[in-house]
Coordinates of C-alpha atoms in Angstrom, one line a residue:
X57 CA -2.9 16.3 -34.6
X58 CA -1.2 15.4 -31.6
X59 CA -0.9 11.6 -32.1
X60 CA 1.3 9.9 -34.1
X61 CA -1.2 8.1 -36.4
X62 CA -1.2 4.7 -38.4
X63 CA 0.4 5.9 -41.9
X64 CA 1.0 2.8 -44.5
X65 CA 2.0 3.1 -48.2
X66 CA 3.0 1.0 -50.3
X67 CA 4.8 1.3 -53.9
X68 CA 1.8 2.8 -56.1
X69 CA 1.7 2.1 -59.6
X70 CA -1.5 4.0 -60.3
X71 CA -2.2 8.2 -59.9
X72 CA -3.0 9.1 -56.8
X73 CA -6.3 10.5 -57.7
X74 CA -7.6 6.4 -58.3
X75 CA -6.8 5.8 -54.7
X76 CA -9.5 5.7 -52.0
X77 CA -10.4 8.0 -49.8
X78 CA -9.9 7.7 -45.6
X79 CA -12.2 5.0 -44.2
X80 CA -12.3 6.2 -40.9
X81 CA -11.0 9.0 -38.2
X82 CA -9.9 9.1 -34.5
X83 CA -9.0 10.9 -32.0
X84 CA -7.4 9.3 -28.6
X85 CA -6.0 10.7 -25.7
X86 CA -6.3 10.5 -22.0
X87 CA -8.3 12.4 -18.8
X88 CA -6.9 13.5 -15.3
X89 CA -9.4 12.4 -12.4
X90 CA -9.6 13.5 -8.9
X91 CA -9.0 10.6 -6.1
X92 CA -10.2 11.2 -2.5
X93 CA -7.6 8.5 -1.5
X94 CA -5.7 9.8 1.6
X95 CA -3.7 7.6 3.4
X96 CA -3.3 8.9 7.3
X97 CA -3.1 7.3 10.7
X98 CA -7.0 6.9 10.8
X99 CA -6.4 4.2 7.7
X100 CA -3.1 3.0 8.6
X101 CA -5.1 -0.3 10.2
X102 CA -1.8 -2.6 9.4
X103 CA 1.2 -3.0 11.8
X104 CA 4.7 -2.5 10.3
X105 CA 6.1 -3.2 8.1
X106 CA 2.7 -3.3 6.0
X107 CA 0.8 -0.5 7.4
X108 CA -2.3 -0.2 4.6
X109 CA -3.1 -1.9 1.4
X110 CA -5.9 -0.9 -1.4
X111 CA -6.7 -1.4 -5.1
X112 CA -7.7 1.2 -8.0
X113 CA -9.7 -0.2 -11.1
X114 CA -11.1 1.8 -13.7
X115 CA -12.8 -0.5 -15.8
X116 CA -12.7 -0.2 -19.5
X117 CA -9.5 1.7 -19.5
X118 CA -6.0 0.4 -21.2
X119 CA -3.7 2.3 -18.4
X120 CA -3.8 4.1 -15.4
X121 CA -1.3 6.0 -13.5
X122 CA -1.8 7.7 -9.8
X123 CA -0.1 11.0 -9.1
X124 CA 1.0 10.4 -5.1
X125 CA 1.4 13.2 -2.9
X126 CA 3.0 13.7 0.8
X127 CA 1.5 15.7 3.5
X128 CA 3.3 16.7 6.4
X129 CA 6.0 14.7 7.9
X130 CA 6.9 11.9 10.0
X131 CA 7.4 8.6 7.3
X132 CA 10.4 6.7 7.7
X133 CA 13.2 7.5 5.6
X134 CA 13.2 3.7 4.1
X135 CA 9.2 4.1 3.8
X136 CA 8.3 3.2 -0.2
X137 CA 4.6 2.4 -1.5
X138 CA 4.3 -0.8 -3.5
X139 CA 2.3 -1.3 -7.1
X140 CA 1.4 -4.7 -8.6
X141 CA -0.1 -4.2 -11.6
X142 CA -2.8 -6.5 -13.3
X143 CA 0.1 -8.4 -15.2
X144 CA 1.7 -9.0 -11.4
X145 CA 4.3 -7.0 -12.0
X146 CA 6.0 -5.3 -8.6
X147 CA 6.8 -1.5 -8.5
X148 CA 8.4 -0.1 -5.2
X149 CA 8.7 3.9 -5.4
X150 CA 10.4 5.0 -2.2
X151 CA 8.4 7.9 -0.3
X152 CA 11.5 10.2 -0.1
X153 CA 11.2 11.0 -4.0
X154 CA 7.9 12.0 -3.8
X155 CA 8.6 16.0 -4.0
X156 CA 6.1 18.9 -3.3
X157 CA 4.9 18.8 -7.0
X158 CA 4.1 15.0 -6.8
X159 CA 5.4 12.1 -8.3
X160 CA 3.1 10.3 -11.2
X161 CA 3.6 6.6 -10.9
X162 CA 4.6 4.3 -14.1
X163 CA 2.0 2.9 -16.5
X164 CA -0.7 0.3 -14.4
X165 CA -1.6 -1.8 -17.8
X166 CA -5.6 -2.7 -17.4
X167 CA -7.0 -0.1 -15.3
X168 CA -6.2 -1.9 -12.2
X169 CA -3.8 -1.6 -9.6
X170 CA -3.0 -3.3 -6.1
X171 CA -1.0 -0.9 -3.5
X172 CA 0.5 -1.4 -0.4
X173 CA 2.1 1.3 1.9
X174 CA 5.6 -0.2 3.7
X175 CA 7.3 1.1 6.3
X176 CA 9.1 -0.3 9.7
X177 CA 7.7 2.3 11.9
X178 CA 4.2 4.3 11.9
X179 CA 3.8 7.9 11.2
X180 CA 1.8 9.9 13.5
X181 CA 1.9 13.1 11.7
X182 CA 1.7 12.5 7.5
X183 CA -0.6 11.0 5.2
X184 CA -0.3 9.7 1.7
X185 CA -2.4 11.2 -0.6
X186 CA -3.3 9.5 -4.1
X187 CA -4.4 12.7 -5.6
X188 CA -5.2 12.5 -9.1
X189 CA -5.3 9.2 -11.6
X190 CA -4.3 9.4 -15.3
X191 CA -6.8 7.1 -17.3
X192 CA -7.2 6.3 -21.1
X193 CA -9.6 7.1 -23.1
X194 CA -10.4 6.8 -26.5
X195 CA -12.3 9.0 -28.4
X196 CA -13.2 7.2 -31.8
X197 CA -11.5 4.5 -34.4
X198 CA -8.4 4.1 -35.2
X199 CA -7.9 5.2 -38.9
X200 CA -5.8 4.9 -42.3
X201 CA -5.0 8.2 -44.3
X202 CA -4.4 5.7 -47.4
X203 CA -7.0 3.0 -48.6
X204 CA -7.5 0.3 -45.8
X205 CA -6.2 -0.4 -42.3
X206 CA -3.5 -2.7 -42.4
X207 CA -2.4 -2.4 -39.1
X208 CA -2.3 -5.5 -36.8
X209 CA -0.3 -6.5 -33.6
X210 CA 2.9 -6.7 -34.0
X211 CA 3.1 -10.3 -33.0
X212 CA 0.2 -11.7 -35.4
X213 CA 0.6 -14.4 -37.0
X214 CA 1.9 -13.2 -40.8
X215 CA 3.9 -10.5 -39.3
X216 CA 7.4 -11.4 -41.0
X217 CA 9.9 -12.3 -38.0
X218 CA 12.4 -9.3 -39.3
X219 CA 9.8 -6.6 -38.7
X220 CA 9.4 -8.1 -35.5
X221 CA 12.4 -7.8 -34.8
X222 CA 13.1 -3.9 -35.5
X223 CA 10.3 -3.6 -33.2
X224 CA 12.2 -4.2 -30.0
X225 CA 14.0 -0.5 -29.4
X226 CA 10.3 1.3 -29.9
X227 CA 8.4 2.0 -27.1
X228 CA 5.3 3.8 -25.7
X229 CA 5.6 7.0 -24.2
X230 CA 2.8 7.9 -21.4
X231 CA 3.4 12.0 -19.9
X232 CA 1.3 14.4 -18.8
X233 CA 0.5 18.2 -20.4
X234 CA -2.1 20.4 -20.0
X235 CA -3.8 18.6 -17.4
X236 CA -4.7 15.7 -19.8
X237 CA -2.8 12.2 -20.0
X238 CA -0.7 12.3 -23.5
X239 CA 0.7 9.3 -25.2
X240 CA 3.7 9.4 -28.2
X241 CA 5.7 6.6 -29.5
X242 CA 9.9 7.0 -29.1
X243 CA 12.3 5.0 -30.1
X244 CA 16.0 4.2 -29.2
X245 CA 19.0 5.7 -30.6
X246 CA 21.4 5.1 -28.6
X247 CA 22.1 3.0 -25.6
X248 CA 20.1 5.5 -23.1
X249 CA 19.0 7.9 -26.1
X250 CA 14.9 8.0 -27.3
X251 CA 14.2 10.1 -30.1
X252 CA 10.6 10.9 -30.1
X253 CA 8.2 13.9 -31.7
X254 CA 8.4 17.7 -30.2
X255 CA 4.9 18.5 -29.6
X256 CA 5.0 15.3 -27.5
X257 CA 8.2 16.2 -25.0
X258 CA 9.4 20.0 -25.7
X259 CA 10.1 21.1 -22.0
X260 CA 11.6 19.6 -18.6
X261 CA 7.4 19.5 -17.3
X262 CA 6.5 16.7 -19.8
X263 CA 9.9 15.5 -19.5
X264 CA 9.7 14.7 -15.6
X265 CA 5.8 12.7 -16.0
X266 CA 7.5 10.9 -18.8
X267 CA 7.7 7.0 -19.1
X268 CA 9.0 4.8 -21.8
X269 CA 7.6 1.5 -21.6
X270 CA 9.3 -1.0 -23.5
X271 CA 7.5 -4.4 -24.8
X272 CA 4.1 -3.4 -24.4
X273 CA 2.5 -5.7 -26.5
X274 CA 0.4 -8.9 -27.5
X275 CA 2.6 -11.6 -27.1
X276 CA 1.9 -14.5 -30.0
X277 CA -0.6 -16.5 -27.6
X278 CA -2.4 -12.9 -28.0
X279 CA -1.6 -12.4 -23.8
X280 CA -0.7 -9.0 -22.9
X281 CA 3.0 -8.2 -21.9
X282 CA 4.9 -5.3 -20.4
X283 CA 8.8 -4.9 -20.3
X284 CA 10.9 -2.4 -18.3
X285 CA 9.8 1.5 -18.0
X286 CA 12.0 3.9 -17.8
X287 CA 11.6 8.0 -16.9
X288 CA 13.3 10.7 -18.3
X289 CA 16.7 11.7 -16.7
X290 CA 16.3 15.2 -18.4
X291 CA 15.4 17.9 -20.7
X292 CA 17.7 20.0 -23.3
X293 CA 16.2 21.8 -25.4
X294 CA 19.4 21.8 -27.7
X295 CA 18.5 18.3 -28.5
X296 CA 14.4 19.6 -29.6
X297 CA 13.9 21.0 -32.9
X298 CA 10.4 22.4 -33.5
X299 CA 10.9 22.8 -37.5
X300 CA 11.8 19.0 -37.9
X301 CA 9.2 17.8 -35.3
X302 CA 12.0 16.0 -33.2
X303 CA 13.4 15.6 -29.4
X304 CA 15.8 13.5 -28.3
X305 CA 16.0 12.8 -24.6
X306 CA 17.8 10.8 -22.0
X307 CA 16.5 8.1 -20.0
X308 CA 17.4 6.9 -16.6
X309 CA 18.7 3.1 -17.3
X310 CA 20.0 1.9 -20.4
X311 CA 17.4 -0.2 -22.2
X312 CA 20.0 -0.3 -25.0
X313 CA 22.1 -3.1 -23.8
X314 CA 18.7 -5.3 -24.2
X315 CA 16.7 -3.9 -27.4
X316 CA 19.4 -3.0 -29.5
X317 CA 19.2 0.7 -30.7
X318 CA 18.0 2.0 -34.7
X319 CA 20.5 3.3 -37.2
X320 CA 19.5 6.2 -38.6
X321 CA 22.5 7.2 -40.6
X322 CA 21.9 4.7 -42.9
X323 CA 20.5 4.9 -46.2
X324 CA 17.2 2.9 -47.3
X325 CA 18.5 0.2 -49.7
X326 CA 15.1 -0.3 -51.8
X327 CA 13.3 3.4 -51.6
X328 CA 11.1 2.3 -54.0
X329 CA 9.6 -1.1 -52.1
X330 CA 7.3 -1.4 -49.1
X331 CA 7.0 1.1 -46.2
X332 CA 6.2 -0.1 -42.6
X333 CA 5.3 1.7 -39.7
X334 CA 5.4 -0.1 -36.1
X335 CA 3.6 1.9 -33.7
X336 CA 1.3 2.7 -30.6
X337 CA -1.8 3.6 -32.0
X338 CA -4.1 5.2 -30.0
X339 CA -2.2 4.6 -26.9
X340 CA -2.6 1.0 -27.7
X341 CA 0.4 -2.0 -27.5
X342 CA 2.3 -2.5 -30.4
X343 CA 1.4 -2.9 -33.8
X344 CA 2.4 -2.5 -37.2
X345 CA 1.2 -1.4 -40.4

């Protein structure tokens, strides 16, 4: 299975053959639509610097992303396209990285985006096209492999504050494969390092639709929150290994110097007490189990 599932054990004292059996099963992942969004001088009703502005919802859905694409030429070199999201937060992606493959915007939390195409001078000649939108959707119930779900938000009240705060470095991983939306979970290593599963990132295709997005989460007054996303800078495959089910890639900031990477040359001082996993189930913000 492609997703990297809710797992929780604890230290059993009685045979494993006494122990219940799965509750429940899931599968989530994510679709590619078509838009018919094209941006040209026909729609380009605004004067400069704002020359259009529009909003995507898909209602129901977690996320979206839009894959924008350039046609012809003729946009000023400065030109960039705006994104609020639902949580108000302000994304500017500058036209002139847009290349002939696309560009796949960062996670729109809530199905619903606000966009608004800037530039100082109109084009006569190109159009901005929003050609295709990555949307979640779920496909059944989260599940346990052990006895019951434990799993709750990472923030919930019980949640003991030093679990919480070994949560900070993990983030949620949105990329794109097979023409379907894929999410994975990664988590820092190092100060721009994220070490995250093969069959989620294993060549420079995933690699370049990738986004981490840090702090993506219920905050305690159960309000939905988003920190920084970041893209991947790059793809060796010296740093993949397909027998251990690991790849380590490099990111483009260095969310390191604010969520303070995991050791993992350390040894585990109590191997025999509780194990914990804090995750992205489901595509889901952050919980733990």
């Amino acid at each position: 299975m492609r997703r990297v599932l809710a797992l929780v054990a604890l230290a059993l004292a009685a045979p494993l053959a006494a122990q219940e059996a799965p509750v429940m099963e899931a599968y989530v992942d994510g679709e590619i639509r078509d838009s018919d969004i094209r941006v040209g001088p026909d729609q380009m009703t605004g004067t400069p610097p704002v020359l259009w502005t529009g909003e995507i919802s898909q209602p129901g859905a977690d996320y979206i992303r839009l894959l924008l694409r350039i046609e012809g030429d003729g946009f000023d070199p400065a030109a960039f396209v705006r994104l609020v999201s639902a949580l108000d937060q302000s994304f500017d992606i500058p036209l002139s990285v847009i290349g002939p493959d696309g560009h796949w915007t960062g996670l729109m939390p809530l199905g619903r985006v606000r966009l608004a195409l800037v530039s100082q001078t109109a084009p006569q000649g190109a159009t901005l096209v929003i050609e295709s939108l990555a949307v979640q959707s779920a496909k059944g119930s989260l599940y346990s492999t052990w006895g019951e779900n434990e799993i709750r938000p990472i923030n919930a009240e019980g949640v003991p504050e030093t679990i919480r705060a070994l949560s900070a470095p993990v983030a949620f991983l949105s990329f794109i494969e097979g023409g379907f939306a894929r999410t994975c979970i990664g988590f820092l290593i190092g100060p721009d390092l994220l070490a995250t599963n093969e069959h989620c990132i294993n060549s420079a295709e995933t690699c370049q639709s990738m986004t981490a997005v840090f702090g993506y989460e219920f905050d305690p007054q159960n309000r939905l929150v988003m920190g920084p996303q970041l893209r991947c800078a790059g793809y060796d495959d010296t740093f993949t290994t397909f027998d251990l089910d690991v790849s380590v890639v490099r990111l483009t900031g260095s969310p390191g110097n604010d969520y303070v990477p995991l050791d993992i040359t350390g040894g585990v001082s109590d191997p025999e007490g509780a194990l914990f996993v804090i995750q992205h189930p489901g595509s889901q913000p952050k919980q733990v189990s």
